[in-house]
Tab-separated table of C-alpha atoms in Angstrom:
chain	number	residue	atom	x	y	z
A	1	UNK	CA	0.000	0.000	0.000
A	2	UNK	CA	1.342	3.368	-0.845
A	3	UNK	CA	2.530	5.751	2.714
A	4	UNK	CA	2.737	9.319	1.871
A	5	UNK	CA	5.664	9.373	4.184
A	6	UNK	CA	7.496	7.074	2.214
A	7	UNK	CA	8.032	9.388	-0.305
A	8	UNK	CA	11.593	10.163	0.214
A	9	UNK	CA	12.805	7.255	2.376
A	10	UNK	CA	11.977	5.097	-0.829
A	11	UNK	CA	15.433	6.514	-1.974
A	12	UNK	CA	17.653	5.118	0.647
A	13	UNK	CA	17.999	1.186	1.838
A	14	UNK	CA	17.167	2.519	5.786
A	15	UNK	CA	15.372	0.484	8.623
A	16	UNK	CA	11.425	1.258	8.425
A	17	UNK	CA	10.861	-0.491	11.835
A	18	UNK	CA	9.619	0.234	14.991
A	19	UNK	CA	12.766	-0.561	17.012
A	20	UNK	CA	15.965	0.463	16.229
A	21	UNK	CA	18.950	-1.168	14.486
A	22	UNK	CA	22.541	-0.487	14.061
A	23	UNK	CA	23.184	1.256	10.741
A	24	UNK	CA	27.317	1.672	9.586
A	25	UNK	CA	28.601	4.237	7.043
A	26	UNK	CA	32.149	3.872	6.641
A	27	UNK	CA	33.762	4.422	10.392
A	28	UNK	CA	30.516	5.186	11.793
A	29	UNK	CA	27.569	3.879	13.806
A	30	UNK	CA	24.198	5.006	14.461
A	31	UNK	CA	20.914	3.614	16.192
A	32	UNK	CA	17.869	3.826	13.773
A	33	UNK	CA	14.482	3.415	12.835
A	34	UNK	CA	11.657	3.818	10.525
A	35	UNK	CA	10.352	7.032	12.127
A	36	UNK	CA	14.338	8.317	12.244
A	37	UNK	CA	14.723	6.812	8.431
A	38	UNK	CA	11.480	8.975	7.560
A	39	UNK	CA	12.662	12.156	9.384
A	40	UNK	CA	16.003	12.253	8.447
A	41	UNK	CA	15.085	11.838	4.408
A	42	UNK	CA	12.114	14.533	4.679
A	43	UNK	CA	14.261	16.720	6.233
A	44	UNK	CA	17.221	16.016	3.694
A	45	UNK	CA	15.009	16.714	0.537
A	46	UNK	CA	13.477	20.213	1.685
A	47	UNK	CA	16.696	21.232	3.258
A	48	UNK	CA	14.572	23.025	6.370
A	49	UNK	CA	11.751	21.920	8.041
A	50	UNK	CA	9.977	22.874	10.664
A	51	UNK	CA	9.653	20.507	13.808
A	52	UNK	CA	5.776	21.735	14.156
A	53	UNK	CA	5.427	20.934	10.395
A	54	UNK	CA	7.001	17.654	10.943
A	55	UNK	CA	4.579	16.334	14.066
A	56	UNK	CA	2.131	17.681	11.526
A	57	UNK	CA	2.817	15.121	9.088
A	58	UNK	CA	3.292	11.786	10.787
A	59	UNK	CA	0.754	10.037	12.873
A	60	UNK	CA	2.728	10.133	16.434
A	61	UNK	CA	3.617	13.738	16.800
A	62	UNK	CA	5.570	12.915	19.966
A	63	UNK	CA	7.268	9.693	18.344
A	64	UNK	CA	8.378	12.472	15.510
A	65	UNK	CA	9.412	14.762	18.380
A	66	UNK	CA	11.541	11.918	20.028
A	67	UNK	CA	13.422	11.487	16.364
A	68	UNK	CA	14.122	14.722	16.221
A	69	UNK	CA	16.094	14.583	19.501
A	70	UNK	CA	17.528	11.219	19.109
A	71	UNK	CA	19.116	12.042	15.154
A	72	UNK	CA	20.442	15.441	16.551
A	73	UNK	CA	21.990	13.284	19.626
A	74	UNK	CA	23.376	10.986	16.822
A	75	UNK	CA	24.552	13.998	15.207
A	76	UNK	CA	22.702	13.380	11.644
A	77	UNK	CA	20.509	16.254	12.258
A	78	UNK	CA	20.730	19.830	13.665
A	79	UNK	CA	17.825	22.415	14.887
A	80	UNK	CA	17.924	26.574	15.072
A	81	UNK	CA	15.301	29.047	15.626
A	82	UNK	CA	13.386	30.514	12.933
A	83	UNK	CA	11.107	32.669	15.236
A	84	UNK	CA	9.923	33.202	19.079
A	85	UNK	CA	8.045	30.431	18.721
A	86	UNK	CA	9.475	28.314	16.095
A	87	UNK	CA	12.528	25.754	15.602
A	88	UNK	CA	13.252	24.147	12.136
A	89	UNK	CA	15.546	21.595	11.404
A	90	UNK	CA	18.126	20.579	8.833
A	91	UNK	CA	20.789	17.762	8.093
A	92	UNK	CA	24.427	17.773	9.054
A	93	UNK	CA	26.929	16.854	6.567
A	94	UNK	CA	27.348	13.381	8.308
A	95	UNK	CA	23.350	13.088	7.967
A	96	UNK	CA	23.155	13.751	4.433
A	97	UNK	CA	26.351	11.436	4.132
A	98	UNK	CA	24.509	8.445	5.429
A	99	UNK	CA	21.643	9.021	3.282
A	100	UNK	CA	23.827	9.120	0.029
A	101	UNK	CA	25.569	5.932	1.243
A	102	UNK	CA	22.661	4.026	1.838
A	103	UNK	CA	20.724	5.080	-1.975
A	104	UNK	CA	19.658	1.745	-3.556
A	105	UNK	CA	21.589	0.484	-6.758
A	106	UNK	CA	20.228	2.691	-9.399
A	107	UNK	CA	17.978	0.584	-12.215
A	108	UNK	CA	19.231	2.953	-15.600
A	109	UNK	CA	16.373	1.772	-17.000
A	110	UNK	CA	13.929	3.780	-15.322
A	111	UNK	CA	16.073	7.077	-16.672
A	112	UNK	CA	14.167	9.033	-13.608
A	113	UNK	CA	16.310	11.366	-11.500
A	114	UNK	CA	17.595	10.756	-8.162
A	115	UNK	CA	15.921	12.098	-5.179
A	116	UNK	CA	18.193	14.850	-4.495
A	117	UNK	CA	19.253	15.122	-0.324
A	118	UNK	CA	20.346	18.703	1.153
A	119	UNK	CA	22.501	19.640	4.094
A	120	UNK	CA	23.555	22.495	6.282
A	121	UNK	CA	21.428	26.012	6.100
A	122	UNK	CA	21.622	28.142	2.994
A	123	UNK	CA	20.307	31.004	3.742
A	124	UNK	CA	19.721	32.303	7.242
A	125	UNK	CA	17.708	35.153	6.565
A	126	UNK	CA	15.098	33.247	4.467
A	127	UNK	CA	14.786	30.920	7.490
A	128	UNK	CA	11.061	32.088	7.622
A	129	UNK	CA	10.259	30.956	3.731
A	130	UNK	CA	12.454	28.393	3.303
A	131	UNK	CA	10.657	26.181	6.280
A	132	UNK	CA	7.213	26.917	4.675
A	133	UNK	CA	7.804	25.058	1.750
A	134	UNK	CA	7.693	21.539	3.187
A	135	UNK	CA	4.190	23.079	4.313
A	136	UNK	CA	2.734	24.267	0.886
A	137	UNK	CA	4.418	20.415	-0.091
A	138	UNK	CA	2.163	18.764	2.776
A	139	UNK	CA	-1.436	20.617	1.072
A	140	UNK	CA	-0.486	20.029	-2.162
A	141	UNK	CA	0.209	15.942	-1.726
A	142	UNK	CA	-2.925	15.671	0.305
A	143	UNK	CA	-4.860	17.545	-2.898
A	144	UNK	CA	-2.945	15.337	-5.125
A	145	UNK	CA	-3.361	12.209	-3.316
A	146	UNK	CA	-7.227	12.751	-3.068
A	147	UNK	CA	-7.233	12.623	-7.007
A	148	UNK	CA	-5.064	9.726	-7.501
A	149	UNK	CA	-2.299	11.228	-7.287
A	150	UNK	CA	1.438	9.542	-6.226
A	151	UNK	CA	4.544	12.000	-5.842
A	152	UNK	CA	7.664	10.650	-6.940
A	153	UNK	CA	10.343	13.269	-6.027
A	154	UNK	CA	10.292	16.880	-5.140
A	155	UNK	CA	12.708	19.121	-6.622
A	156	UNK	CA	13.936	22.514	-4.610
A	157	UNK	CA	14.387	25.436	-6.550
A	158	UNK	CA	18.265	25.350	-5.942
A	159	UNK	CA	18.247	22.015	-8.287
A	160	UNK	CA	16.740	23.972	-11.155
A	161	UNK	CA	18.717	27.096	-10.917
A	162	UNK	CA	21.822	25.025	-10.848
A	163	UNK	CA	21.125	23.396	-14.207
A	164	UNK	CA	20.042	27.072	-15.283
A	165	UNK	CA	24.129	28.244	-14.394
A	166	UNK	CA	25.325	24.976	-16.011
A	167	UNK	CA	23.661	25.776	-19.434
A	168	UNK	CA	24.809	29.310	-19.786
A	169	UNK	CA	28.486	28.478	-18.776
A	170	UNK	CA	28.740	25.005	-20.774
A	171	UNK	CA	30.465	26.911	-23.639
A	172	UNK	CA	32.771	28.495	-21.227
A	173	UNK	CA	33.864	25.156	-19.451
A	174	UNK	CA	35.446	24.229	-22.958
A	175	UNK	CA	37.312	27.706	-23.479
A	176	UNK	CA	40.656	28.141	-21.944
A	177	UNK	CA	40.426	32.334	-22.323
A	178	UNK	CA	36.844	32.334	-21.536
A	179	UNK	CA	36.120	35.373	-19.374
A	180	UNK	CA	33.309	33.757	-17.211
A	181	UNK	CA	30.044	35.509	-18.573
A	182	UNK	CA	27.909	33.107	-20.603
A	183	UNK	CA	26.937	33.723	-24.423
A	184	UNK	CA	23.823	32.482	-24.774
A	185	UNK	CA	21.377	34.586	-26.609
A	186	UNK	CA	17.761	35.077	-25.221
A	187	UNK	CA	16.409	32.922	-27.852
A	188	UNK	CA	18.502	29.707	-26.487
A	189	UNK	CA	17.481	31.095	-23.202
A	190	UNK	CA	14.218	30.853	-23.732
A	191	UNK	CA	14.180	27.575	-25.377
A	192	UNK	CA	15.905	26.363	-22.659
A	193	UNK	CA	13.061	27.217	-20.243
A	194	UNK	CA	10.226	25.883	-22.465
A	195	UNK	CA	12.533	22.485	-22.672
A	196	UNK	CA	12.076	22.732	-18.704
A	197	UNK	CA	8.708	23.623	-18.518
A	198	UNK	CA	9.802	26.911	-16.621
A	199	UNK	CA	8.395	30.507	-17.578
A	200	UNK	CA	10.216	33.351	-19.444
A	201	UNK	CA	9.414	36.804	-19.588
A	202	UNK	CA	10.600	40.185	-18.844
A	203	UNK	CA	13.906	38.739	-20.408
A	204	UNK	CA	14.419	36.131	-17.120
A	205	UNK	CA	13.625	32.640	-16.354
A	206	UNK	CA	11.295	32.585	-13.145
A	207	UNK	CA	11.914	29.152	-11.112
A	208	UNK	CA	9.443	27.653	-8.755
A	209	UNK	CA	9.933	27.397	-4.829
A	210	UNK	CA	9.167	23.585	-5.369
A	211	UNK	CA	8.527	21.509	-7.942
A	212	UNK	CA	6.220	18.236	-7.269
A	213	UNK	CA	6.544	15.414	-9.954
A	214	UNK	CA	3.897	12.793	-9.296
A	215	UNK	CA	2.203	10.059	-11.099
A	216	UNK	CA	-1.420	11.046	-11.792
A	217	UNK	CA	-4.717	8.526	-11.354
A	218	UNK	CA	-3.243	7.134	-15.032
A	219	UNK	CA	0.419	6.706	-13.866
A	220	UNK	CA	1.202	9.864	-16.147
A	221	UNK	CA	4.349	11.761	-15.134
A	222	UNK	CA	2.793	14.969	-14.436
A	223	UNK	CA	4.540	18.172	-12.412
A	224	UNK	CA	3.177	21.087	-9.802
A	225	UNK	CA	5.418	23.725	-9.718
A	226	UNK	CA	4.468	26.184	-6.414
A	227	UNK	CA	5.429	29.479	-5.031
A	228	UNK	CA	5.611	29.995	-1.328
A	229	UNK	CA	4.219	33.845	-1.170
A	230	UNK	CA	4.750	36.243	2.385
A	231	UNK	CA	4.278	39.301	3.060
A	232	UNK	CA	7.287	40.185	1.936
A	233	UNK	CA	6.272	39.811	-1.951
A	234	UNK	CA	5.560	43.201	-3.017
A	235	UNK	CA	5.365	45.288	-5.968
A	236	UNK	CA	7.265	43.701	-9.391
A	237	UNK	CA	8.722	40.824	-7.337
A	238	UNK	CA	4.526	39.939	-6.185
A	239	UNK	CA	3.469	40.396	-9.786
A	240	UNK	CA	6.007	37.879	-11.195
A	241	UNK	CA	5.043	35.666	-8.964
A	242	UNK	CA	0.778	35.782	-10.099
A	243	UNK	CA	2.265	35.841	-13.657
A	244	UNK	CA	4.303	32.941	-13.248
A	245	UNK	CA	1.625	30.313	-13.209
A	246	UNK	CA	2.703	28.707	-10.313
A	247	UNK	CA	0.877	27.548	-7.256
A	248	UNK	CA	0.997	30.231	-4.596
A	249	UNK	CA	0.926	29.690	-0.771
A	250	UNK	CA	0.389	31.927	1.350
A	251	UNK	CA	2.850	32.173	4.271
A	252	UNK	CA	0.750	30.395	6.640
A	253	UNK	CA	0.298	27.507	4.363
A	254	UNK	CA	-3.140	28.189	1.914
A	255	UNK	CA	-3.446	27.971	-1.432
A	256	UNK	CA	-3.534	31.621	-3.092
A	257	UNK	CA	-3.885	30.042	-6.707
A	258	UNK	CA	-1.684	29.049	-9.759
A	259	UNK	CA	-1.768	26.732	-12.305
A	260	UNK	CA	0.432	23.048	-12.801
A	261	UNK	CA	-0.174	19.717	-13.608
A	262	UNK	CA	-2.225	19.244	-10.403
A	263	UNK	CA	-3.596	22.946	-10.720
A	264	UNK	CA	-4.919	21.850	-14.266
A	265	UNK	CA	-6.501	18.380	-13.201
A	266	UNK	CA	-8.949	20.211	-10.516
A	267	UNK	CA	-9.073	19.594	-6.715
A	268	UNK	CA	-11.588	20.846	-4.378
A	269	UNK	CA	-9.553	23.971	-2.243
A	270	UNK	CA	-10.917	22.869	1.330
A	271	UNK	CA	-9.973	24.992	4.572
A	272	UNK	CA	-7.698	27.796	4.291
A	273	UNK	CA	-7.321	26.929	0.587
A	274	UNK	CA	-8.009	29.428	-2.189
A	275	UNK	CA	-8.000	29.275	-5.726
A	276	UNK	CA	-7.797	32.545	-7.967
């Protein structure tokens, strides 16, 4: 039966158990389980998550809570305060480490990309944002899921804007007096972006917060792409943002509107959730 929570642990050979077993990468030992498997994955492929958005999303909130302490006592995880009330957490190196160890054998066949695991904090001041993301994810796989959906991976925007900088510079990388500054032209720009399914206009490629790929109720590889909006969006940066046809989230987690493969396929908006 598909678990929701298995989303990102399917990556990574990890225990999925209730009691805890002895897991080795390279001169290391640590104590874990399926709840600590789950954790440290989810954590890994949003970067930052909040610990409140974590009890959220598994069935024992204080089994979730124990992980928490347990992996940052094993030193695979570390926490910091994102507000007054608020803690988020993220990997360590060694965390993200163990999870690249432990990936399954890859079967080429499938030609899907790897779920990708993050470590460490990127940006401090976007503490706030960052953590809400794995929120927006959480109403948009429950909307998905109640249509048939089935996420396969989740892809931060960091992913996507580092395949951006590898296309403009790929000329360069092959030029010995090269000066740094890519060459390509807006037209291969732009091609580029429609070959991604990203948006271009005012002369830029816009990237997503998040992007979802999931299975649909026909086992279709369909994508959500979604924009986490606060009240810091304002002005040019706010309109880019409605323009870009992406799912918008409001900072406290409801849907504002957009458009995506799950945007186009319906769902009822229930709660907090808004369409425009």
């Amino acid at each position: 039966m598909f678990d929701p929570r298995d989303v990102f642990v399917r990556a990574v050979d990890l225990p999925l158990g209730i009691e805890r077993e002895l897991v080795r990468d390279r001169d290391r030992t640590y104590e874990i389980n399926g709840t600590d498997s789950r954790v440290l994955a989810t954590v890994g492929a949003f970067r930052v998550v909040a610990e409140s958005d974590l009890e959220r999303a598994f069935d024992n909130p204080a089994s979730a809570r124990d992980s928490v302490k347990h992996l940052e006592a094993e030193g695979l995880l570390s926490r910091s305060r994102s507000g007054p009330e608020e803690r988020v957490t993220f990997l360590s190196n060694r965390g993200r480490d163990l999870l690249e160890a432990s990936r399954w054998e890859r079967d080429d066949r499938s030609r899907r990309p790897d779920q990708a695991f993050f470590a460490g904090l990127r940006k401090p001041r976007e503490l706030g944002h960052d953590s809400q993301v794995y929120r927006a994810y959480l109403r948009a796989e429950e909307r998905l899921r109640s249509t048939g959906g089935r996420v396969r991976r989740v892809v931060l925007d960091y992913e996507l804007k580092r395949d951006y900088q590898r296309f403009l510079q790929e000329r360069n990388r092959e030029r010995a007096d090269s000066d740094g500054r890519p060459d390509r032209t807006p037209r291969e720009i732009e091609a580029w972006a429609r070959e991604h399914r990203l948006p271009y206009f005012d002369e830029r490629v816009h990237f997503p917060d998040l992007r979802i790929e999931y299975e649909d109720r026909e086992r279709y590889l369909e994508r959500e792409d979604i924009e986490v909006v606060t009240a810091h969006y304002r002005g040019a940066h706010a309109a880019a943002a409605a323009r870009s046809g992406f799912a918008r989230y409001r900072g406290v987690g409801g849907l504002v509107g957009g458009s995506g493969g799950g945007a186009r396929r319906g769902g009822v908006p229930r709660g907090v959730e808004e369409w425009l």
